[in-house]
Coordinates of C-alpha atoms and ligand atoms in Angstrom, one line a residue:
X1 CA 133.0 115.9 54.7
X2 CA 133.5 118.7 52.5
X3 CA 137.2 118.9 53.2
X4 CA 137.8 120.2 49.6
X5 CA 138.9 123.8 49.3
X6 CA 136.0 126.2 47.7
X7 CA 138.2 126.2 44.4
X8 CA 138.1 122.1 44.1
X9 CA 134.4 120.9 43.8
X10 CA 133.7 118.0 46.2
X11 CA 134.1 114.5 44.8
X12 CA 130.7 113.5 46.5
X13 CA 128.4 116.4 46.9
X14 CA 125.5 116.0 49.5
X15 CA 122.0 117.7 48.9
X16 CA 119.9 117.5 52.2
X17 CA 116.1 117.6 51.6
X18 CA 114.3 117.3 55.1
X19 CA 110.7 118.0 56.0
X20 CA 107.6 116.7 57.8
X21 CA 105.7 113.7 56.6
X22 CA 104.2 113.6 53.2
X23 CA 105.7 116.9 52.4
X24 CA 106.7 115.2 48.9
X25 CA 110.3 115.2 49.9
X26 CA 110.9 111.6 49.2
X27 CA 109.4 112.0 45.7
X28 CA 111.5 115.2 45.0
X29 CA 115.0 113.7 46.6
X30 CA 114.4 110.5 44.3
X31 CA 113.9 112.6 41.0
X32 CA 116.6 114.9 42.0
X33 CA 118.8 112.1 42.4
X34 CA 117.9 110.8 39.2
X35 CA 118.1 114.0 37.0
X36 CA 121.7 114.7 38.8
X37 CA 122.9 110.8 38.6
X38 CA 123.6 110.8 42.3
X39 CA 122.8 108.2 45.0
X40 CA 120.0 108.5 47.1
X41 CA 119.1 107.8 50.7
X42 CA 115.6 107.6 52.1
X43 CA 116.6 107.5 55.6
X44 CA 113.0 107.5 56.8
X45 CA 113.2 103.8 55.3
X46 CA 115.6 102.6 58.1
X47 CA 113.9 104.0 61.1
X48 CA 110.6 102.3 59.3
X49 CA 113.0 99.0 59.3
X50 CA 114.1 99.4 62.6
X51 CA 110.3 99.4 64.1
X52 CA 109.5 96.7 61.5
X53 CA 112.1 94.8 63.0
X54 CA 111.3 95.4 66.3
X55 CA 107.7 94.5 65.9
X56 CA 108.8 91.4 64.5
X57 CA 110.9 90.3 67.2
X58 CA 108.4 91.5 69.8
X59 CA 110.7 94.0 71.2
X60 CA 108.8 97.1 72.8
X61 CA 109.4 100.1 71.0
X62 CA 110.1 101.8 74.1
X63 CA 113.0 99.4 75.1
X64 CA 116.0 101.9 73.8
X65 CA 118.9 99.2 74.3
X66 CA 117.4 96.3 72.9
X67 CA 115.9 98.6 69.8
X68 CA 119.3 100.0 69.1
X69 CA 120.7 96.8 69.0
X70 CA 118.4 95.9 66.4
X71 CA 119.0 99.0 64.5
X72 CA 122.7 98.7 64.7
X73 CA 122.7 94.9 63.1
X74 CA 119.8 95.6 60.6
X75 CA 120.0 93.1 57.8
X76 CA 118.2 95.6 55.5
X77 CA 119.0 96.1 51.7
X78 CA 117.9 98.5 49.0
X79 CA 118.3 96.6 45.9
X80 CA 116.1 96.1 42.3
X81 CA 114.0 98.8 43.6
X82 CA 112.9 96.9 46.6
X83 CA 113.6 97.1 50.5
X84 CA 114.6 93.8 52.0
X85 CA 115.1 93.0 55.8
X86 CA 116.8 89.5 56.2
X87 CA 115.9 88.5 52.8
X88 CA 112.3 89.2 52.9
X89 CA 110.5 91.9 50.4
X90 CA 109.5 94.3 53.2
X91 CA 108.6 97.3 50.5
X92 CA 104.9 97.4 51.0
X93 CA 105.0 96.4 54.7
X94 CA 107.4 99.5 55.6
X95 CA 104.8 102.1 54.2
X96 CA 101.9 100.8 56.6
X97 CA 100.9 103.6 58.9
X98 CA 101.6 101.7 62.0
X99 CA 105.2 101.1 61.0
X100 CA 105.2 104.9 60.3
X101 CA 104.0 105.4 63.5
X102 CA 106.4 102.7 65.3
X103 CA 109.2 104.8 63.1
X104 CA 108.3 108.1 64.8
X105 CA 108.5 106.2 68.1
X106 CA 111.9 104.6 68.0
X107 CA 113.4 107.7 66.2
X108 CA 113.1 109.5 69.3
X109 CA 115.5 107.3 71.1
X110 CA 119.0 108.8 71.4
X111 CA 120.6 105.2 71.3
X112 CA 118.7 104.5 68.1
X113 CA 119.6 107.5 66.4
X114 CA 123.2 107.0 67.0
X115 CA 123.2 103.2 65.7
X116 CA 121.9 104.6 62.3
X117 CA 124.4 107.3 62.1
X118 CA 127.4 105.6 60.7
X119 CA 125.1 103.7 58.4
X120 CA 123.6 106.7 56.6
X121 CA 127.0 108.4 56.3
X122 CA 128.3 105.4 54.5
X123 CA 125.8 106.5 51.7
X124 CA 128.0 109.2 50.8
X125 CA 129.8 107.8 48.1
X126 CA 131.0 109.3 44.7
X127 CA 129.5 110.8 42.3
X128 CA 127.3 112.3 45.6
X129 CA 124.0 111.9 47.4
X130 CA 120.6 113.3 47.6
X131 CA 119.5 112.5 51.4
X132 CA 115.6 113.0 52.6
X133 CA 114.7 112.8 56.0
X134 CA 114.2 115.0 59.3
X135 CA 117.8 115.8 60.4
X136 CA 119.8 115.1 56.9
X137 CA 121.0 118.9 57.1
X138 CA 121.6 119.1 60.9
X139 CA 122.9 116.2 62.1
X140 CA 123.9 113.7 59.5
X141 CA 125.4 115.8 56.8
X142 CA 125.8 119.3 58.0
X143 CA 128.6 120.3 55.6
X144 CA 126.2 119.2 52.6
X145 CA 126.6 121.6 49.7
X146 CA 122.8 122.3 49.3
X147 CA 120.4 122.0 52.2
X148 CA 116.5 122.3 51.5
X149 CA 113.9 122.2 54.0
X150 CA 110.4 121.2 52.4
X151 CA 107.2 122.0 53.8
X152 CA 103.5 122.1 52.8
X153 CA 100.2 122.9 54.9
X154 CA 99.1 119.8 57.1
X155 CA 95.5 120.0 55.1
X156 CA 97.6 119.7 51.7
X157 CA 99.9 116.9 53.3
X158 CA 97.1 114.9 54.3
X159 CA 95.6 115.2 51.1
X160 CA 98.6 113.7 49.3
X161 CA 98.8 110.8 51.7
X162 CA 95.3 110.4 51.4
X163 CA 95.5 110.2 47.6
X164 CA 98.4 107.5 47.8
X165 CA 96.9 105.3 49.7
X166 CA 93.6 105.4 47.9
X167 CA 95.7 104.7 44.6
X168 CA 97.0 101.9 45.8
X169 CA 93.6 100.7 47.0
X170 CA 94.0 101.2 50.7
X171 CA 91.1 102.5 52.2
X172 CA 91.8 106.0 54.1
X173 CA 89.6 108.5 56.2
X174 CA 91.0 112.2 55.4
X175 CA 90.4 113.5 58.9
X176 CA 91.7 110.6 60.6
X177 CA 94.9 111.0 58.6
X178 CA 95.2 114.9 59.4
X179 CA 95.1 114.0 63.3
X180 CA 97.7 111.4 62.8
X181 CA 100.1 113.7 60.6
X182 CA 99.8 116.5 63.5
X183 CA 100.6 113.9 66.3
X184 CA 103.6 112.7 64.1
X185 CA 104.5 116.3 63.5
X186 CA 104.6 116.8 66.8
X187 CA 106.8 114.1 68.4
X188 CA 109.3 114.7 65.5
X189 CA 109.7 118.5 66.2
X190 CA 109.3 118.2 69.9
X191 CA 111.8 115.5 70.7
X192 CA 115.2 116.1 72.5
X193 CA 117.5 114.6 70.3
X194 CA 117.5 115.7 66.4
X195 CA 114.2 117.3 66.4
X196 CA 112.7 118.4 63.2
X197 CA 113.8 121.6 62.2
X198 CA 115.4 123.6 59.2
X199 CA 119.0 124.0 59.3
X200 CA 119.9 127.7 59.7
X201 CA 121.5 127.6 56.2
X202 CA 118.7 125.5 54.2
X203 CA 116.3 126.8 51.3
X204 CA 112.9 126.8 52.8
X205 CA 110.6 125.6 50.2
X206 CA 106.6 125.7 50.7
X207 CA 105.1 123.5 48.1
X208 CA 101.6 123.7 49.2
X209 CA 100.8 125.4 46.0
X210 CA 103.6 123.7 43.8
X211 CA 103.5 120.2 41.9
X212 CA 106.6 117.9 41.7
X213 CA 108.0 119.0 38.8
X214 CA 108.2 122.4 39.9
X215 CA 109.5 121.4 43.3
X216 CA 112.3 119.2 41.9
X217 CA 113.4 122.4 39.5
X218 CA 113.5 124.5 42.4
X219 CA 115.8 122.4 44.3
X220 CA 117.9 121.8 41.1
X221 CA 118.2 125.7 40.9
X222 CA 119.3 125.7 44.5
X223 CA 121.9 123.1 44.0
X224 CA 123.4 124.8 40.8
X225 CA 123.4 128.3 42.4
X226 CA 125.2 126.8 45.6
X227 CA 127.9 125.0 42.9
X228 CA 128.4 128.2 41.1
X229 CA 128.7 130.1 44.5
X230 CA 131.4 127.9 45.7
Ligands
C5P301 O1 110.1 109.8 56.1 P1 109.3 108.8 56.8 O2 108.0 109.2 56.8 O3 109.7 107.3 56.0 O4 109.9 108.6 58.1 C1 109.4 107.7 59.2 C2 109.3 108.4 60.8 O5 111.1 108.2 60.6 C3 109.2 109.9 60.8 O6 108.1 110.2 61.5 C4 110.5 110.2 61.7 O7 110.0 110.2 63.2 C5 111.5 109.3 61.7 N1 112.7 109.8 60.8 C6 113.9 110.3 61.7 N2 114.7 111.0 60.9 C7 115.0 111.0 60.0 C8 114.0 110.2 58.9 C9 112.7 110.0 59.3 O8 113.7 110.8 62.9 N3 116.2 111.2 59.2

């Protein structure tokens, strides 16, 4: 991917932002992309769309071959700030906790990950890409110019998710959210394929005590330092 020599800037630099759920990586990644005028990939949305598609087709989330077939032909589009599946606006539907749960189950199936790989790499287009997920820096874009692993304590992440849900008028239970979050973290970190873990060359950013603006700034500083170092 980064075939350019260190002296010629890559035409499509990639910044990867990985981390556990509700760490704030989606918001940070979107703002970093906007600040730099780069494309943005929310890879979690692809796993959520795959789970939603399986649910709609009444395919068991454990049926690896059938779920992978749905993933490889996913009729999904990201346009006008909305997410579409087979012509239906599913922007809100994919954010449901049940779909997130389903996403983390189908994401543990190797054939599903394989089916989504080329699609994710195709987002790497000029002028460059900010990609957020769990394995952006380790598997999908191992040659990324700058990699960040964004974390926050489970308590802080559950609080953030709780606030997001309440702000949307969805009732939520904080202790239950902490339990769900820990279960999802365990599934994401313990799966055998592409487990959630920092790339060896990633900047570790603990945002427990940071707000969004300072997290965005830290990622931008890291990116500019990496560019300057090349
Ligand atoms: O980031 P988000 O919460 O939308 O992701 C939903 C689920 O998709 C995660 O819990 C994770 O299991 C899975 N995922 C993944 N690899 C990615 C992005 C998301 O396994 N790159």
